[in-house]
Amino acid sequence: MTATGTRARTRGGVGESAARPDGGLKVRGEFAFSSDLWMEGMLWGATLRSPHAHARVEAIRTEAALAVPGVFAVLTHEDVPGVNAYGLEHRDQPVLAHDRVRYQGEPVALVAADHPETARRAAALVEVDYAELPPVTDARAAVRGECEPLHAGGNTVRHVRIRRGDPTASAPVVVTGEYEVGMQDQAFLGPESGLAVPAADGGVDLYVATQWLHVDRSQVAYALGLDEELVRITLAGVGGAFGAREDLSMQVHACLLALRTGRAVKMVYSREESFFGHVHRHPAWMRYEHGADETGRLVYVRAEIVLDGGAYASSTPAVVANAATLGAGPYAVPNVAIDCHGAYTNNPPCGAMRGFGAVQAAFGYESQMDRLAEAVGVDPAEIRVLNGLTQGDHVATGQEVDSAAPVAELVRRVRDMPLPPPTGTDLRSLPGGVANTTHGEGVRRGVGYGVGIKNICFSEGFDDYSTARVTVQVVGDAPVASVHTAAVEVGQGVVTLQEQIARTELGIARVRVETADTRVGSAGSTSASRQSYVTGGAVQAACREVAAELVSRASIASGADPATLSLDADHVVDLSGRRVASVVDLLGGEEVVERTVEWRHRPTTTLDPETGQGSAHVQFAFAAHRAVVDVDVELGLVKVVALDCAQDVGRALNPGAVLGQVHGGSAQGLGLAVMEEIQVVDGLVRNPSFTDYLIPTVLDMPPMQVDVLELADPHAPYGLRGVGEPPTISSTPAIVAAIRAATGLPLARVPVRPEHLTGT
Amino acid sequence: MRVRCTVNGEERVADDVWAGESLLYVLRERLGLPGSKNACEQGECGSCTVYLDGVPVCACLVAAGQVEGRTVVTVEGLADGDLLHPVQQAFLDAGAVQCGFCTPGLVVAVHDLLQRHPRPSDPDVREALAGNLCRCTGYEKILEAVRLAALRAGGDR
Ligand code: FES
Ligand code: FES
């Protein structure tokens, strides 16, 4: 036992694969997801959406819809009592369209009725006169100022410019390339949904699946014209998020209907509506030029990146900053010139998705690293080992990497893992599977590598904090700790982690995590791989304050030096582990010890507007993949045979949950590599269903070998490093590199489609 | 219309059912059994998998009227009171649950698979679960859960 440590022996603490507190309910089918909510007398809401990508709205007539039996309300922009605008960074998006619609699927009117089908049919009876306008669909033309401005201020949402070292540097070896990334969907399984309940005080209680309760609240209150205190939000069960719930969907709509009808209103999107109801991953166009010496050591990186933000800003400004600041990749590069633009167009709005700007850039710079390896005649793994960042290096923004950056080590580890057996004869292991398209003829194998870099937590000087309220009291003769935060559980396990931290810090076995809601201060968003870091830090700090209070009481009672005391197994113990006092006795019956802490990570800076230099990020995280594929070169079918990963997580607070993130993140990267794309033609979505937008099934995913490194970051709670996003970033380029190795094709666009491989 | 059926061993009646309603809607919204999930309502995801007369089906594709007089078992009917079914326990122990939205459908699908094939190979499992989408886990731990459940069931015999 350590002298002052609180490394308690209480089971289920930090570092163990503790069980999820919500797991039992989830396997029984008794966990209440946001689409499962029910209230006596509730109504159902439905949304009428624009069929056009760009149009003037000339008139809206609601009479026919209102006349349908069972309909209680039909609302338009005229019924928004506050400001008809919302948005994460710019409030540029109408709650309900007023005089113009800027994308297909933009909400125009709302209906509340006593049956969901009645509500849908009535919504279809709302008559809207549209005058169609030509849609702006080319993001590069939009940022060049060649299109009609869609918003005051023009069609550039943000331009980030990075200039480091000599932007005109030259080098003996030069490789260039243009790359594209298609529009990916988060495709969480639990549809957008929630229940709004009008309250006697004129306010509203909203139960919803989201990613950031407090930012929802401020946007909802603004649109409803209510004080924030009158909007109370409680987290309902979240069926996955991956960025898609960071923007509002039905939140304001359900509240409007509830306040108008005086009844509880439930809204649940269908899968088709869900494709229109949330933002997607930005499609990207990139042009890269890499210069290196004859050995392959990088001299410069120059890049131009355009991200299509679609009709409204959402989080495009931050996505642009990520793509720009991380655009040189996890490599030491002395000279960098990157320009990244985010565009307004009439395509579907794009915003947050796991990897957030880093995914797109990684496809560009990793494709380039393979070209460079070929140009200088070294192995693709070797070129990454040679150039990989290490602690003490500087990234493209000039920021020093001040904790572990084991890029070379991660690449070596995936390179040295055992390779899968050669292509077999079982149809189920071949490209095309039981469709029986090949028995091995025309099948070629390839191996490829990818490495990625991601910033963890919010960047650019953002005041990024979380709040934790920790309480200890006696219940039934034993101490119970309760932890209350607004941190959103989306499946990643932050509820489990809060329990683990409380057990470790307080030495109390019985811990209860309260439902996340707005009765406690903000936890910030469940995004940017930040909740373990920031809410973990807040819970740790609040627990330590509670522990200090209990230790101080024990010290007063026993005369022992508080520095020699700690908590374990429901007691205060001394250095030898001898029990000095029980927590039950220290609390004496009814008493409650409670502490609330607002916790911040160390501050970051903004980027210099001319050079993009600055220490804008809190922490960097890295993962590497090696992919092995079999490609049927005649039919263009790909089977990913192996997808192995090495990632540094600083410290694995819950090793089982860490593996779950690596597996799931890698799968989403596989989807982007070979199957997932929202197809948009003239601003219109062609495939809004799981029939036409394919996500990986268990047949598409290969077995994975995962190697987790734990090189503690001294700046972070417990030394942890954010886990969720890095595996999504490196898996896509590794798979595409493997397909290139198998086919010899250049493949400059993801997802790779059969026609890219067969040339038909 | 009125629909009568046996659900999880109990006689149940749903009134005022519209002809267009699915078994999934009736279970979730009329019978208070929201365990079966509604991720696509188009037969593509398997999150709504239930037993209909002992055969696993997508409840979203079954019209409510077709269930008249028949027997349905949902995920809520698998545990024995407080005691989880071994498949449910294996999902927990293997860490196969993240958001959990796919879990009810997968638990029913694996329950069915292991009844038919107590010792499936990995390729058999992949084939059997190909209709159940999961967006969170990458399926690795779901496969582990199936292996664990099969192993434990083998140990009992
Ligand atoms: S909800 Fe029935 S298959 Fe998806
Ligand atoms: S656990 Fe979230 S969809 Fe499977």
Short mmCIF file of C-alpha atoms in Angstrom, two decimals, chain A residues 20 23 26-29 33 35-36 44 115-118 185-187 189-190 238-240 242 266 271 428 490-491 656 660-661 663-664 668 676 689 691 696-699 701 703-704, chain B residues 18 21 25 28-30 34-35 37-40 42 44 75-76 79 81-82 84 88 91-92 97-103 123-124 126-127 129-130 133 135-141:
data_model
loop_
_atom_site.label_atom_id
_atom_site.label_comp_id
_atom_site.label_asym_id
_atom_site.label_seq_id
_atom_site.Cartn_x
_atom_site.Cartn_y
_atom_site.Cartn_z
CA ARG A 20 -21.67 -1.83 -16.85
CA GLY A 23 -25.88 -3.94 -18.65
CA LYS A 26 -29.90 -3.77 -21.63
CA VAL A 27 -29.68 -7.55 -22.06
CA ARG A 28 -33.19 -7.98 -20.66
CA GLY A 29 -34.69 -5.42 -23.04
CA PHE A 33 -34.12 4.22 -24.68
CA SER A 35 -37.74 5.88 -28.29
CA ASP A 36 -39.26 3.70 -25.53
CA TRP A 44 -47.10 11.94 -31.30
CA HIS A 115 -51.37 8.33 -33.34
CA PRO A 116 -48.03 8.51 -35.15
CA GLU A 117 -49.60 7.52 -38.47
CA THR A 118 -52.24 10.25 -38.11
CA ASP A 185 -23.33 8.66 -41.93
CA GLN A 186 -23.01 7.91 -38.23
CA ALA A 187 -25.81 5.38 -38.61
CA LEU A 189 -29.14 2.33 -34.40
CA GLY A 190 -31.39 4.20 -31.95
CA VAL A 238 -29.01 6.70 -26.10
CA GLY A 239 -28.76 4.14 -28.90
CA GLY A 240 -25.33 5.25 -30.15
CA PHE A 242 -20.88 9.04 -32.94
CA LYS A 266 -43.26 12.03 -28.23
CA ARG A 271 -34.74 5.41 -40.36
CA ARG A 428 -17.43 -17.59 -46.42
CA VAL A 490 -23.79 6.76 -25.44
CA GLY A 491 -22.59 3.19 -25.01
CA GLY A 656 -12.65 -4.21 -21.74
CA GLY A 660 -14.75 -2.21 -27.41
CA GLN A 661 -13.86 1.28 -28.62
CA HIS A 663 -13.14 -2.69 -32.33
CA GLY A 664 -16.11 -0.42 -32.99
CA GLN A 668 -16.57 2.41 -38.80
CA GLU A 676 -20.46 3.64 -46.65
CA SER A 689 -32.22 3.59 -45.82
CA THR A 691 -31.21 -1.16 -47.71
CA PRO A 696 -20.55 -3.41 -41.88
CA THR A 697 -22.21 -6.63 -40.75
CA VAL A 698 -20.50 -9.39 -38.80
CA LEU A 699 -19.62 -10.96 -42.16
CA MET A 701 -15.63 -7.54 -40.08
CA PRO A 703 -11.12 -10.89 -36.50
CA MET A 704 -8.89 -8.20 -34.94
CA TRP B 18 -54.89 -0.12 -37.28
CA GLU B 21 -49.61 -1.52 -37.62
CA TYR B 25 -45.67 -1.39 -32.96
CA ARG B 28 -43.89 -1.56 -28.12
CA GLU B 29 -46.78 0.87 -27.99
CA ARG B 30 -49.86 -1.20 -27.08
CA PRO B 34 -40.53 -1.91 -25.79
CA GLY B 35 -37.62 -4.37 -25.47
CA LYS B 37 -36.17 -2.31 -30.95
CA ASN B 38 -37.06 -0.12 -33.93
CA ALA B 39 -33.78 0.73 -35.64
CA CYS B 40 -35.05 0.51 -39.23
CA GLN B 42 -37.66 -2.26 -42.83
CA GLU B 44 -32.67 -4.63 -42.43
CA VAL B 75 -36.42 -10.56 -25.28
CA GLU B 76 -38.37 -9.68 -22.13
CA ALA B 79 -34.88 -14.45 -18.32
CA GLY B 81 -37.22 -13.89 -13.05
CA ASP B 82 -34.04 -12.44 -11.57
CA LEU B 84 -30.65 -14.00 -16.64
CA GLN B 88 -27.93 -12.71 -21.66
CA PHE B 91 -23.38 -10.85 -23.41
CA LEU B 92 -22.74 -9.09 -20.10
CA VAL B 97 -23.05 -4.53 -24.82
CA GLN B 98 -22.27 -0.89 -25.55
CA CYS B 99 -25.25 1.29 -26.37
CA GLY B 100 -27.36 -1.86 -26.27
CA PHE B 101 -29.76 -0.97 -29.05
CA CYS B 102 -28.83 -4.06 -31.08
CA THR B 103 -28.67 -6.25 -27.97
CA PRO B 123 -18.18 -18.91 -39.61
CA ASP B 124 -21.54 -20.47 -38.62
CA ARG B 126 -21.20 -15.02 -38.52
CA GLU B 127 -23.61 -16.43 -41.05
CA LEU B 129 -25.96 -13.17 -37.21
CA ALA B 130 -25.42 -11.48 -40.57
CA LEU B 133 -26.52 -4.86 -37.31
CA ARG B 135 -22.81 -0.03 -34.91
CA CYS B 136 -20.84 0.06 -31.66
CA THR B 137 -18.89 -3.14 -31.06
CA GLY B 138 -17.37 -4.20 -34.38
CA TYR B 139 -18.89 -7.61 -33.44
CA GLU B 140 -15.71 -8.99 -31.81
CA LYS B 141 -17.21 -9.19 -28.35
#
